[in-house]
Coordinates of C-alpha atoms in Angstrom, one line a residue:
M1 CA -22.5 65.5 -25.6
F2 CA -22.2 63.7 -22.3
R3 CA -22.7 64.8 -18.7
V4 CA -20.4 63.9 -15.8
V5 CA -22.5 63.8 -12.6
A6 CA -21.0 63.6 -9.2
G7 CA -21.6 60.3 -7.5
Q8 CA -22.2 58.2 -10.7
P9 CA -21.4 54.7 -9.5
D10 CA -19.5 53.8 -12.7
L11 CA -17.3 56.8 -12.4
L12 CA -16.7 56.6 -8.6
G13 CA -15.7 53.0 -9.2
A14 CA -12.8 54.2 -11.3
F15 CA -11.2 55.7 -8.2
E16 CA -11.4 52.5 -6.1
R17 CA -7.6 52.2 -6.3
G18 CA -7.0 55.8 -5.5
F19 CA -6.4 58.9 -7.6
D20 CA -2.7 58.1 -8.4
Q21 CA -3.7 54.7 -9.8
T22 CA -6.6 56.0 -11.9
T23 CA -6.1 56.8 -15.6
A24 CA -8.1 59.0 -17.9
A25 CA -8.6 56.1 -20.2
E26 CA -10.4 54.1 -17.4
I27 CA -12.6 57.0 -16.6
A28 CA -13.4 57.6 -20.3
V29 CA -14.5 54.0 -20.7
R30 CA -16.7 54.2 -17.6
A31 CA -18.2 57.5 -18.9
G32 CA -18.9 55.9 -22.3
V33 CA -16.8 58.4 -24.2
N34 CA -13.3 58.2 -25.8
E35 CA -10.4 59.7 -24.0
R36 CA -10.0 62.6 -26.3
T37 CA -13.5 63.8 -25.6
L38 CA -12.8 63.5 -21.9
Q39 CA -9.6 65.6 -22.3
R40 CA -11.5 68.3 -24.2
A41 CA -14.1 68.6 -21.4
F42 CA -11.7 68.7 -18.5
D43 CA -8.4 70.5 -18.0
D44 CA -6.8 67.5 -16.2
L45 CA -7.5 64.4 -14.2
R46 CA -7.6 66.4 -11.0
T47 CA -10.4 68.6 -12.3
L48 CA -12.4 65.6 -13.4
S49 CA -11.9 63.7 -10.2
T50 CA -12.9 66.8 -8.2
T51 CA -16.1 67.1 -10.2
V52 CA -17.0 63.4 -9.8
L53 CA -16.2 63.3 -6.1
S54 CA -17.4 66.7 -4.9
G55 CA -21.0 66.8 -5.8
Q56 CA -20.7 69.1 -8.8
T57 CA -22.1 68.5 -12.3
Q58 CA -20.3 69.4 -15.5
A59 CA -21.5 69.0 -19.1
G60 CA -18.9 67.8 -21.5
S61 CA -18.8 68.2 -25.2

């Protein structure tokens, strides 16, 4: 299990180039999980980015 916490510097850094230039694979590497795990925990990249950038916390499986 992993936890995505809003404001994590490693995850925020993935969005330096902007939302459209950020891939799920980049975020997975920064979160320390594989891309499949990330995809199971979040419906899409927009949901993940909203969680990271908005101050929410979401547990992943």
